[in-house]
mmCIF file of C-alpha atoms in Angstrom:
data_model
loop_
_atom_site.group_PDB
_atom_site.id
_atom_site.type_symbol
_atom_site.label_atom_id
_atom_site.label_comp_id
_atom_site.label_asym_id
_atom_site.label_seq_id
_atom_site.Cartn_x
_atom_site.Cartn_y
_atom_site.Cartn_z
ATOM 1 C CA MET A 1 38.591 -80.157 -58.368
ATOM 2 C CA SER A 2 34.858 -79.363 -57.678
ATOM 3 C CA ASN A 3 33.503 -75.885 -58.342
ATOM 4 C CA ASN A 4 32.429 -73.852 -55.231
ATOM 5 C CA ARG A 5 29.870 -71.054 -54.866
ATOM 6 C CA GLY A 6 29.137 -69.051 -51.792
ATOM 7 C CA VAL A 7 27.132 -66.234 -50.227
ATOM 8 C CA VAL A 8 29.358 -63.067 -50.384
ATOM 9 C CA TYR A 9 28.684 -59.894 -48.531
ATOM 10 C CA ILE A 10 29.141 -57.051 -51.140
ATOM 11 C CA GLY A 11 28.016 -53.936 -49.272
ATOM 12 C CA GLU A 12 25.389 -52.655 -46.905
ATOM 13 C CA GLY A 13 22.156 -54.477 -47.448
ATOM 14 C CA LYS A 14 23.502 -56.720 -50.272
ATOM 15 C CA VAL A 15 24.734 -60.330 -50.669
ATOM 16 C CA GLU A 16 25.367 -62.265 -53.831
ATOM 17 C CA VAL A 17 25.986 -65.920 -54.573
ATOM 18 C CA GLN A 18 29.298 -65.982 -56.426
ATOM 19 C CA ASP A 19 31.906 -68.461 -57.644
ATOM 20 C CA ILE A 20 34.509 -68.717 -54.773
ATOM 21 C CA ALA A 21 37.774 -70.676 -54.351
ATOM 22 C CA TYR A 22 37.607 -74.355 -53.502
ATOM 23 C CA PRO A 23 38.762 -74.716 -49.803
ATOM 24 C CA LYS A 24 42.449 -75.550 -49.031
ATOM 25 C CA MET A 25 43.906 -77.303 -46.063
ATOM 26 C CA GLU A 26 45.390 -74.195 -44.669
ATOM 27 C CA THR A 27 44.885 -71.356 -42.143
ATOM 28 C CA PRO A 28 43.581 -67.938 -43.247
ATOM 29 C CA ASN A 29 47.213 -66.890 -43.154
ATOM 30 C CA GLY A 30 48.066 -69.582 -45.724
ATOM 31 C CA LYS A 31 49.812 -71.957 -43.298
ATOM 32 C CA PRO A 32 49.342 -75.694 -44.302
ATOM 33 C CA ILE A 33 47.552 -77.849 -41.729
ATOM 34 C CA ASP A 34 46.976 -81.642 -41.505
ATOM 35 C CA HIS A 35 44.280 -81.492 -38.798
ATOM 36 C CA GLY A 36 41.314 -80.272 -41.073
ATOM 37 C CA VAL A 37 38.724 -81.714 -43.210
ATOM 38 C CA ILE A 38 36.836 -80.442 -46.278
ATOM 39 C CA LEU A 39 33.106 -80.854 -46.081
ATOM 40 C CA LYS A 40 30.413 -80.945 -48.686
ATOM 41 C CA VAL A 41 27.878 -78.731 -47.131
ATOM 42 C CA VAL A 42 24.629 -80.553 -46.478
ATOM 43 C CA SER A 43 22.885 -77.600 -44.971
ATOM 44 C CA THR A 44 23.878 -74.080 -43.762
ATOM 45 C CA ASN A 45 21.584 -71.559 -42.074
ATOM 46 C CA ILE A 46 21.004 -67.839 -42.274
ATOM 47 C CA CYS A 47 21.662 -66.386 -38.740
ATOM 48 C CA GLY A 48 20.524 -63.169 -37.175
ATOM 49 C CA SER A 49 24.204 -62.488 -36.472
ATOM 50 C CA ASP A 50 24.777 -62.559 -40.255
ATOM 51 C CA GLN A 51 22.204 -59.912 -40.630
ATOM 52 C CA HIS A 52 23.997 -57.535 -38.341
ATOM 53 C CA MET A 53 26.861 -57.617 -40.820
ATOM 54 C CA VAL A 54 24.770 -57.319 -43.885
ATOM 55 C CA ARG A 55 22.986 -54.336 -42.488
ATOM 56 C CA GLY A 56 26.237 -52.658 -42.292
ATOM 57 C CA ARG A 57 26.263 -52.562 -38.442
ATOM 58 C CA THR A 58 29.861 -53.989 -38.100
ATOM 59 C CA THR A 59 33.232 -53.475 -39.715
ATOM 60 C CA ALA A 60 32.911 -56.492 -41.918
ATOM 61 C CA PRO A 61 34.805 -56.116 -45.120
ATOM 62 C CA THR A 62 33.224 -56.545 -48.537
ATOM 63 C CA GLY A 63 34.039 -59.891 -50.234
ATOM 64 C CA MET A 64 33.636 -61.937 -47.071
ATOM 65 C CA VAL A 65 32.038 -65.406 -47.551
ATOM 66 C CA LEU A 66 29.268 -65.568 -44.871
ATOM 67 C CA GLY A 67 27.966 -68.517 -42.977
ATOM 68 C CA HIS A 68 28.780 -70.047 -39.506
ATOM 69 C CA GLU A 69 25.865 -72.558 -39.169
ATOM 70 C CA ILE A 70 27.201 -75.620 -41.126
ATOM 71 C CA THR A 71 26.376 -79.287 -41.211
ATOM 72 C CA GLY A 72 28.258 -81.338 -43.806
ATOM 73 C CA GLU A 73 29.700 -84.609 -45.196
ATOM 74 C CA VAL A 74 33.365 -85.313 -44.866
ATOM 75 C CA ILE A 75 34.854 -85.641 -48.410
ATOM 76 C CA GLU A 76 38.633 -84.984 -47.666
ATOM 77 C CA LYS A 77 40.636 -85.143 -44.545
ATOM 78 C CA GLY A 78 44.138 -84.230 -43.508
ATOM 79 C CA LYS A 79 46.609 -86.959 -42.388
ATOM 80 C CA GLY A 80 46.467 -85.831 -38.802
ATOM 81 C CA VAL A 81 42.584 -86.537 -38.542
ATOM 82 C CA GLU A 82 42.197 -89.842 -36.670
ATOM 83 C CA PHE A 83 38.566 -90.098 -35.606
ATOM 84 C CA LEU A 84 36.587 -89.138 -38.624
ATOM 85 C CA SER A 85 36.092 -90.999 -41.906
ATOM 86 C CA ILE A 86 35.123 -90.034 -45.406
ATOM 87 C CA GLY A 87 31.405 -89.986 -45.726
ATOM 88 C CA ASP A 88 30.590 -89.057 -42.074
ATOM 89 C CA ILE A 89 27.819 -86.532 -41.578
ATOM 90 C CA VAL A 90 28.759 -84.005 -38.980
ATOM 91 C CA SER A 91 27.676 -80.858 -37.225
ATOM 92 C CA VAL A 92 30.178 -77.947 -37.160
ATOM 93 C CA PRO A 93 30.199 -75.744 -34.007
ATOM 94 C CA PHE A 94 30.320 -72.124 -35.119
ATOM 95 C CA ASN A 95 33.220 -71.552 -32.780
ATOM 96 C CA VAL A 96 36.660 -72.338 -34.497
ATOM 97 C CA ALA A 97 38.623 -73.965 -31.540
ATOM 98 C CA CYS A 98 42.017 -75.596 -31.273
ATOM 99 C CA GLY A 99 41.099 -77.835 -28.266
ATOM 100 C CA ARG A 100 44.570 -77.379 -26.938
ATOM 101 C CA CYS A 101 44.810 -73.853 -25.386
ATOM 102 C CA ARG A 102 43.977 -72.934 -21.797
ATOM 103 C CA THR A 103 40.481 -71.723 -22.520
ATOM 104 C CA CYS A 104 39.558 -74.604 -24.723
ATOM 105 C CA LYS A 105 40.819 -76.978 -22.045
ATOM 106 C CA GLU A 106 38.573 -75.218 -19.564
ATOM 107 C CA GLY A 107 35.581 -75.717 -21.917
ATOM 108 C CA HIS A 108 35.473 -72.124 -23.205
ATOM 109 C CA THR A 109 35.852 -72.879 -26.819
ATOM 110 C CA GLY A 110 34.253 -69.564 -27.932
ATOM 111 C CA LEU A 111 37.379 -67.953 -26.454
ATOM 112 C CA CYS A 112 40.050 -70.057 -28.180
ATOM 113 C CA LEU A 113 43.457 -68.324 -27.989
ATOM 114 C CA HIS A 114 44.993 -69.891 -31.095
ATOM 115 C CA VAL A 115 42.606 -69.363 -33.984
ATOM 116 C CA ASN A 116 42.465 -65.574 -34.178
ATOM 117 C CA ASP A 117 45.408 -63.243 -34.237
ATOM 118 C CA ASP A 118 43.340 -60.227 -33.059
ATOM 119 C CA ARG A 119 41.372 -61.421 -30.033
ATOM 120 C CA ALA A 120 40.183 -64.497 -28.305
ATOM 121 C CA GLY A 121 37.579 -66.560 -30.305
ATOM 122 C CA GLY A 122 37.057 -67.554 -33.860
ATOM 123 C CA ALA A 123 34.110 -68.237 -36.102
ATOM 124 C CA TYR A 124 33.470 -69.069 -39.783
ATOM 125 C CA GLY A 125 32.521 -66.162 -42.007
ATOM 126 C CA TYR A 126 32.342 -63.598 -39.384
ATOM 127 C CA VAL A 127 33.917 -60.125 -38.878
ATOM 128 C CA ASP A 128 37.037 -60.040 -36.421
ATOM 129 C CA MET A 129 36.734 -63.792 -35.929
ATOM 130 C CA GLY A 130 39.953 -64.849 -37.498
ATOM 131 C CA GLY A 131 39.325 -64.763 -41.166
ATOM 132 C CA TRP A 132 38.009 -68.295 -41.527
ATOM 133 C CA VAL A 133 35.920 -68.808 -44.728
ATOM 134 C CA GLY A 134 32.197 -69.075 -44.155
ATOM 135 C CA GLY A 135 30.120 -72.116 -44.944
ATOM 136 C CA GLN A 136 27.227 -70.667 -46.818
ATOM 137 C CA ALA A 137 28.705 -72.426 -49.795
ATOM 138 C CA HIS A 138 28.979 -75.793 -51.556
ATOM 139 C CA TYR A 139 32.197 -76.669 -49.759
ATOM 140 C CA VAL A 140 34.120 -75.472 -46.618
ATOM 141 C CA MET A 141 37.234 -76.384 -44.710
ATOM 142 C CA VAL A 142 37.120 -77.123 -40.938
ATOM 143 C CA PRO A 143 40.379 -77.140 -38.854
ATOM 144 C CA TYR A 144 41.045 -79.126 -35.703
ATOM 145 C CA ALA A 145 38.336 -81.585 -37.046
ATOM 146 C CA ASP A 146 38.723 -84.245 -34.449
ATOM 147 C CA PHE A 147 38.060 -81.809 -31.727
ATOM 148 C CA ASN A 148 35.438 -79.536 -33.330
ATOM 149 C CA LEU A 149 33.136 -81.895 -35.314
ATOM 150 C CA LEU A 150 30.132 -83.810 -33.890
ATOM 151 C CA LYS A 151 29.619 -86.966 -35.894
ATOM 152 C CA PHE A 152 26.057 -88.179 -36.227
ATOM 153 C CA PRO A 153 25.863 -91.918 -35.248
ATOM 154 C CA ASP A 154 23.796 -93.062 -38.252
ATOM 155 C CA ARG A 155 23.746 -91.440 -41.634
ATOM 156 C CA ASP A 156 20.208 -92.396 -42.657
ATOM 157 C CA GLN A 157 18.815 -91.337 -39.393
ATOM 158 C CA ALA A 158 20.623 -88.048 -39.515
ATOM 159 C CA MET A 159 19.405 -87.215 -43.056
ATOM 160 C CA SER A 160 15.771 -88.055 -42.040
ATOM 161 C CA GLN A 161 16.063 -85.460 -39.161
ATOM 162 C CA ILE A 162 18.520 -83.108 -40.768
ATOM 163 C CA ARG A 163 16.082 -80.018 -40.528
ATOM 164 C CA ASP A 164 16.348 -80.397 -36.803
ATOM 165 C CA LEU A 165 19.993 -81.305 -36.550
ATOM 166 C CA THR A 166 21.115 -78.402 -38.679
ATOM 167 C CA MET A 167 20.207 -76.231 -35.719
ATOM 168 C CA LEU A 168 22.980 -77.818 -33.594
ATOM 169 C CA SER A 169 25.764 -75.618 -35.149
ATOM 170 C CA ASP A 170 24.521 -72.490 -33.413
ATOM 171 C CA ILE A 171 21.066 -71.415 -32.432
ATOM 172 C CA LEU A 172 19.996 -74.437 -30.372
ATOM 173 C CA PRO A 173 23.146 -74.592 -28.245
ATOM 174 C CA THR A 174 23.092 -70.789 -28.025
ATOM 175 C CA GLY A 175 19.455 -70.816 -26.830
ATOM 176 C CA PHE A 176 20.265 -73.529 -24.328
ATOM 177 C CA HIS A 177 23.380 -71.803 -23.073
ATOM 178 C CA GLY A 178 21.197 -68.742 -22.483
ATOM 179 C CA ALA A 179 18.619 -70.690 -20.533
ATOM 180 C CA LEU A 180 21.198 -72.681 -18.541
ATOM 181 C CA LYS A 181 23.034 -69.579 -17.541
ATOM 182 C CA ALA A 182 19.831 -67.861 -16.570
ATOM 183 C CA GLY A 183 19.444 -70.680 -14.034
ATOM 184 C CA VAL A 184 16.371 -72.275 -15.558
ATOM 185 C CA GLY A 185 15.268 -75.377 -13.794
ATOM 186 C CA ALA A 186 12.172 -77.311 -12.719
ATOM 187 C CA GLY A 187 9.202 -74.995 -12.124
ATOM 188 C CA SER A 188 11.088 -71.772 -13.210
ATOM 189 C CA THR A 189 9.231 -68.714 -14.534
ATOM 190 C CA VAL A 190 11.047 -67.423 -17.554
ATOM 191 C CA TYR A 191 10.990 -64.335 -19.694
ATOM 192 C CA VAL A 192 12.670 -64.418 -23.183
ATOM 193 C CA ALA A 193 13.320 -61.105 -24.929
ATOM 194 C CA GLY A 194 12.907 -61.645 -28.711
ATOM 195 C CA ALA A 195 10.794 -64.154 -30.664
ATOM 196 C CA GLY A 196 13.285 -64.633 -33.415
ATOM 197 C CA PRO A 197 14.958 -68.064 -33.986
ATOM 198 C CA VAL A 198 17.351 -67.740 -31.081
ATOM 199 C CA GLY A 199 14.644 -66.545 -28.684
ATOM 200 C CA LEU A 200 12.511 -69.570 -29.823
ATOM 201 C CA ALA A 201 15.478 -71.838 -29.229
ATOM 202 C CA ALA A 202 16.023 -70.377 -25.854
ATOM 203 C CA ALA A 203 12.392 -70.886 -25.036
ATOM 204 C CA ALA A 204 12.454 -74.429 -26.238
ATOM 205 C CA SER A 205 15.493 -75.039 -24.103
ATOM 206 C CA ALA A 206 13.824 -73.555 -21.055
ATOM 207 C CA ARG A 207 10.966 -75.936 -21.550
ATOM 208 C CA LEU A 208 13.444 -78.909 -21.961
ATOM 209 C CA LEU A 209 15.025 -77.790 -18.644
ATOM 210 C CA GLY A 210 11.675 -77.923 -16.904
ATOM 211 C CA ALA A 211 10.401 -74.445 -16.804
ATOM 212 C CA ALA A 212 6.771 -74.023 -15.624
ATOM 213 C CA VAL A 213 6.059 -71.067 -17.884
ATOM 214 C CA VAL A 214 7.965 -69.479 -20.676
ATOM 215 C CA MET A 215 6.997 -65.939 -21.826
ATOM 216 C CA ILE A 216 8.411 -64.417 -25.094
ATOM 217 C CA GLY A 217 8.348 -60.621 -25.636
ATOM 218 C CA ASP A 218 8.493 -58.982 -29.023
ATOM 219 C CA PHE A 219 6.918 -56.229 -31.214
ATOM 220 C CA ASN A 220 6.569 -58.605 -34.262
ATOM 221 C CA LYS A 221 2.963 -59.999 -34.234
ATOM 222 C CA ASP A 222 3.663 -62.726 -36.669
ATOM 223 C CA ARG A 223 6.589 -64.026 -34.514
ATOM 224 C CA LEU A 224 4.442 -63.789 -31.396
ATOM 225 C CA GLU A 225 1.698 -65.738 -33.046
ATOM 226 C CA HIS A 226 4.068 -68.507 -34.045
ATOM 227 C CA ALA A 227 5.463 -68.483 -30.497
ATOM 228 C CA ARG A 228 1.941 -68.943 -29.159
ATOM 229 C CA LYS A 229 1.268 -71.851 -31.582
ATOM 230 C CA MET A 230 4.495 -73.501 -30.151
ATOM 231 C CA GLY A 231 3.142 -73.334 -26.616
ATOM 232 C CA PHE A 232 4.855 -70.309 -25.308
ATOM 233 C CA VAL A 233 3.127 -67.297 -23.793
ATOM 234 C CA PRO A 234 3.423 -64.249 -26.113
ATOM 235 C CA ILE A 235 4.028 -60.789 -24.584
ATOM 236 C CA ASP A 236 3.072 -58.204 -27.129
ATOM 237 C CA LEU A 237 5.388 -55.203 -26.264
ATOM 238 C CA SER A 238 3.546 -52.858 -28.511
ATOM 239 C CA THR A 239 0.535 -52.832 -26.193
ATOM 240 C CA HIS A 240 2.187 -51.826 -23.075
ATOM 241 C CA ASP A 241 5.367 -50.065 -21.771
ATOM 242 C CA ARG A 242 5.374 -51.795 -18.347
ATOM 243 C CA LEU A 243 6.923 -55.145 -18.854
ATOM 244 C CA GLY A 244 6.510 -56.078 -15.132
ATOM 245 C CA GLU A 245 2.713 -55.506 -15.285
ATOM 246 C CA MET A 246 2.464 -57.814 -18.341
ATOM 247 C CA ILE A 247 4.446 -60.441 -16.551
ATOM 248 C CA ALA A 248 2.326 -60.206 -13.574
ATOM 249 C CA ALA A 249 -0.809 -60.869 -15.630
ATOM 250 C CA VAL A 250 0.636 -64.215 -16.471
ATOM 251 C CA VAL A 251 2.351 -65.357 -13.163
ATOM 252 C CA GLY A 252 0.811 -63.183 -10.578
ATOM 253 C CA GLU A 253 3.862 -61.059 -9.876
ATOM 254 C CA PRO A 254 5.965 -58.622 -11.768
ATOM 255 C CA SER A 255 9.153 -60.721 -11.760
ATOM 256 C CA VAL A 256 10.555 -63.985 -13.039
ATOM 257 C CA ASP A 257 13.257 -66.436 -11.846
ATOM 258 C CA SER A 258 15.121 -66.285 -15.172
ATOM 259 C CA ALA A 259 15.510 -63.919 -17.993
ATOM 260 C CA ILE A 260 17.164 -64.395 -21.374
ATOM 261 C CA ASP A 261 18.240 -61.540 -23.804
ATOM 262 C CA ALA A 262 17.989 -63.008 -27.297
ATOM 263 C CA VAL A 263 17.890 -59.576 -28.997
ATOM 264 C CA GLY A 264 21.276 -58.037 -28.583
ATOM 265 C CA PHE A 265 22.750 -54.671 -29.587
ATOM 266 C CA GLU A 266 20.073 -53.663 -32.308
ATOM 267 C CA ALA A 267 17.263 -53.527 -29.754
ATOM 268 C CA ILE A 268 14.207 -51.460 -30.491
ATOM 269 C CA GLY A 269 12.318 -49.659 -27.780
ATOM 270 C CA HIS A 270 8.812 -48.105 -27.722
ATOM 271 C CA GLY A 271 8.347 -45.648 -30.465
ATOM 272 C CA GLY A 272 10.335 -47.684 -32.950
ATOM 273 C CA LYS A 273 13.706 -46.126 -32.019
ATOM 274 C CA GLU A 274 16.870 -48.117 -31.394
ATOM 275 C CA GLN A 275 17.733 -48.308 -27.669
ATOM 276 C CA PRO A 276 20.761 -50.701 -27.443
ATOM 277 C CA ALA A 277 20.491 -51.096 -23.664
ATOM 278 C CA VAL A 278 16.701 -51.367 -23.382
ATOM 279 C CA VAL A 279 16.560 -55.124 -23.165
ATOM 280 C CA LEU A 280 19.343 -55.388 -20.575
ATOM 281 C CA ASN A 281 17.682 -52.817 -18.437
ATOM 282 C CA GLN A 282 14.360 -54.483 -18.703
ATOM 283 C CA MET A 283 15.991 -57.821 -17.731
ATOM 284 C CA MET A 284 17.410 -56.215 -14.485
ATOM 285 C CA GLU A 285 13.883 -54.735 -13.846
ATOM 286 C CA VAL A 286 11.914 -57.940 -13.992
ATOM 287 C CA THR A 287 14.370 -60.624 -12.757
ATOM 288 C CA ARG A 288 13.787 -61.391 -9.092
ATOM 289 C CA GLU A 289 16.381 -60.613 -6.443
ATOM 290 C CA GLY A 290 19.107 -63.177 -6.661
ATOM 291 C CA GLY A 291 18.089 -64.214 -10.103
ATOM 292 C CA SER A 292 20.144 -64.842 -13.251
ATOM 293 C CA ILE A 293 20.239 -63.267 -16.685
ATOM 294 C CA GLY A 294 21.483 -65.243 -19.725
ATOM 295 C CA ILE A 295 22.705 -62.987 -22.646
ATOM 296 C CA PRO A 296 23.034 -65.015 -25.829
ATOM 297 C CA GLY A 297 22.063 -61.894 -27.780
ATOM 298 C CA LEU A 298 25.003 -60.462 -29.704
ATOM 299 C CA TYR A 299 26.820 -57.344 -28.443
ATOM 300 C CA VAL A 300 29.749 -55.783 -30.376
ATOM 301 C CA THR A 301 32.794 -53.772 -29.628
ATOM 302 C CA GLU A 302 32.122 -51.469 -32.630
ATOM 303 C CA ASP A 303 28.797 -50.547 -34.178
ATOM 304 C CA PRO A 304 29.404 -47.898 -36.733
ATOM 305 C CA GLY A 305 25.625 -47.623 -37.579
ATOM 306 C CA ALA A 306 24.583 -46.931 -33.929
ATOM 307 C CA ALA A 307 22.243 -43.970 -33.393
ATOM 308 C CA GLU A 308 23.891 -43.230 -30.172
ATOM 309 C CA LYS A 309 27.598 -42.086 -30.200
ATOM 310 C CA ALA A 310 28.577 -44.052 -27.129
ATOM 311 C CA ALA A 311 27.073 -47.299 -28.714
ATOM 312 C CA GLN A 312 29.288 -46.924 -31.747
ATOM 313 C CA THR A 313 32.175 -48.167 -29.581
ATOM 314 C CA GLY A 314 30.032 -50.672 -27.701
ATOM 315 C CA SER A 315 29.242 -48.579 -24.682
ATOM 316 C CA LEU A 316 25.736 -48.777 -23.346
ATOM 317 C CA SER A 317 23.682 -46.818 -20.916
ATOM 318 C CA LEU A 318 22.952 -49.462 -18.285
ATOM 319 C CA ARG A 319 21.208 -49.185 -15.058
ATOM 320 C CA PHE A 320 23.849 -51.483 -13.633
ATOM 321 C CA GLY A 321 23.193 -50.232 -10.057
ATOM 322 C CA GLN A 322 19.747 -51.902 -10.215
ATOM 323 C CA GLY A 323 21.395 -55.210 -11.105
ATOM 324 C CA TRP A 324 23.908 -54.885 -8.382
ATOM 325 C CA ALA A 325 21.341 -54.010 -5.824
ATOM 326 C CA LYS A 326 19.324 -56.992 -6.627
ATOM 327 C CA GLY A 327 22.305 -59.342 -6.594
ATOM 328 C CA LEU A 328 21.713 -60.449 -10.150
ATOM 329 C CA SER A 329 24.063 -62.851 -12.102
ATOM 330 C CA PHE A 330 24.847 -62.076 -15.752
ATOM 331 C CA HIS A 331 26.418 -64.344 -18.272
ATOM 332 C CA THR A 332 27.557 -63.132 -21.685
ATOM 333 C CA GLY A 333 29.711 -64.226 -24.572
ATOM 334 C CA GLN A 334 29.849 -66.706 -27.379
ATOM 335 C CA THR A 335 28.257 -70.059 -26.654
ATOM 336 C CA PRO A 336 30.763 -72.907 -26.293
ATOM 337 C CA VAL A 337 28.848 -75.180 -28.583
ATOM 338 C CA VAL A 338 30.782 -78.412 -27.857
ATOM 339 C CA GLN A 339 29.636 -78.362 -24.295
ATOM 340 C CA TYR A 340 26.031 -78.899 -25.343
ATOM 341 C CA ASN A 341 25.737 -80.223 -28.905
ATOM 342 C CA ARG A 342 26.040 -83.876 -28.164
ATOM 343 C CA GLN A 343 23.291 -83.869 -25.549
ATOM 344 C CA LEU A 344 21.012 -81.900 -27.634
ATOM 345 C CA MET A 345 21.619 -84.176 -30.592
ATOM 346 C CA GLN A 346 20.348 -87.011 -28.371
ATOM 347 C CA ALA A 347 17.297 -84.898 -27.471
ATOM 348 C CA ILE A 348 16.544 -84.554 -31.161
ATOM 349 C CA LEU A 349 17.218 -87.976 -32.169
ATOM 350 C CA HIS A 350 15.033 -89.372 -29.505
ATOM 351 C CA GLY A 351 12.078 -87.117 -30.174
ATOM 352 C CA ARG A 352 12.431 -84.679 -27.158
ATOM 353 C CA LEU A 353 13.115 -81.547 -29.207
ATOM 354 C CA ASN A 354 11.244 -80.592 -32.415
ATOM 355 C CA ILE A 355 13.367 -77.545 -32.888
ATOM 356 C CA ALA A 356 12.952 -77.174 -36.693
ATOM 357 C CA GLU A 357 9.118 -76.774 -36.119
ATOM 358 C CA ILE A 358 9.647 -74.476 -33.183
ATOM 359 C CA VAL A 359 11.811 -72.078 -35.177
ATOM 360 C CA ASN A 360 9.770 -72.599 -38.343
ATOM 361 C CA ALA A 361 12.587 -73.813 -40.593
ATOM 362 C CA GLN A 362 12.217 -73.074 -44.265
ATOM 363 C CA VAL A 363 14.502 -74.815 -46.705
ATOM 364 C CA ILE A 364 15.598 -72.808 -49.739
ATOM 365 C CA SER A 365 18.352 -73.271 -52.262
ATOM 366 C CA LEU A 366 21.847 -71.564 -51.891
ATOM 367 C CA GLU A 367 21.061 -69.512 -55.011
ATOM 368 C CA ASP A 368 18.043 -68.095 -53.251
ATOM 369 C CA ALA A 369 20.008 -66.925 -50.257
ATOM 370 C CA PRO A 370 19.654 -63.196 -51.131
ATOM 371 C CA LYS A 371 15.911 -63.591 -51.059
ATOM 372 C CA GLY A 372 16.168 -65.331 -47.727
ATOM 373 C CA TYR A 373 18.325 -62.552 -46.308
ATOM 374 C CA GLU A 374 15.821 -59.956 -47.563
ATOM 375 C CA GLN A 375 12.816 -61.845 -45.927
ATOM 376 C CA PHE A 376 14.556 -62.513 -42.703
ATOM 377 C CA ASP A 377 15.616 -58.818 -42.419
ATOM 378 C CA ALA A 378 11.803 -57.844 -42.892
ATOM 379 C CA GLY A 379 11.075 -59.887 -39.854
ATOM 380 C CA VAL A 380 9.386 -63.082 -41.218
ATOM 381 C CA ALA A 381 8.693 -65.740 -38.596
ATOM 382 C CA SER A 382 11.058 -68.272 -40.095
ATOM 383 C CA LYS A 383 14.488 -69.697 -39.908
ATOM 384 C CA PHE A 384 16.095 -69.988 -43.424
ATOM 385 C CA VAL A 385 18.017 -73.192 -44.116
ATOM 386 C CA LEU A 386 20.101 -73.204 -47.178
ATOM 387 C CA ASP A 387 20.338 -76.496 -49.265
ATOM 388 C CA PRO A 388 23.360 -76.148 -51.483
ATOM 389 C CA HIS A 389 23.244 -79.581 -53.056
ATOM 390 C CA GLY A 390 19.631 -80.357 -52.924
ATOM 391 C CA LEU A 391 20.133 -83.001 -50.152
ATOM 392 C CA LEU A 392 17.359 -81.718 -47.811
ATOM 393 C CA GLY A 393 14.809 -81.872 -50.544
ATOM 394 C CA ALA A 394 15.822 -85.440 -51.198
ATOM 395 C CA ALA A 395 15.639 -86.391 -47.482
#
């Protein structure tokens, strides 16, 4: 049996790379399964959602192995796995989904009814998402493998483009979902809140969908400069408190066709204070009448570290009447990755989407993960990709 190491949450602001158990073909409750595979992890990314837990902003327990953005090689498979072979390189949707329940059959794989005893929806290495072991590790087990995993058609081609393909597990489909649900199409004017990796992925997706102009708002000047280099219009929120006027300076009117919230519940307002509803209220303000808002940014049911008492239980001070009066459409929730990852894979493989460059992917070793978390939390304009076996360096 091979040794295994993984990134473990050990307390507020702290992660360590530790020896962890080699994965077994069983559920978190210890029930044996025959529909899973064990993967040798090729790449696994640090996500902003991981940072929420590491900052102590959720009820995540210490000892949790983190990581829900996983790409790997099949090295073992259960007897019930029919369509995957040993040696296949696959992308793992961050949603753990059975493919058999009502919501999965309807395409809502982020709301699977069978993989989490506490609520709808499961994910690897994430609080309240079913207890599935995370993939910031050398090895990980994936259940319902035939349904969940996306096999890359050619191993050599996949490894040559692995820095792009590693984004298929979460942030690229999440950004695409946000753009699609915001109604982005040919000639759209688009505003994206947040110039982090998901915001950049949403902006790239909006461009892929035919947007005429994509603006990205943030306070982080390094991230805004990177967004500018990638061809997006930066909106420096530190210079002005009237977003509509800044948008009007770009498109000639103080509104957009589509808005995307890629920030979530830890949003910062002017003055540097947390305002968990500030982005959503801004979205309603600047989205045109009858327009749509996509909300891929994470919102939680419990936020013990929130400055506002109401926000500690997920309650936000929304100007919902404004959204109602304007007839706006909102779309929230986990992205159903399997709806999009195959098409986005093709866009990558055929040169339509240089997503690794757009999110400024930086490859580091698994053992350097704590440094990656620290730098990402400080706001660097990068997406950290962990390379547990040195395979990305070789590629």
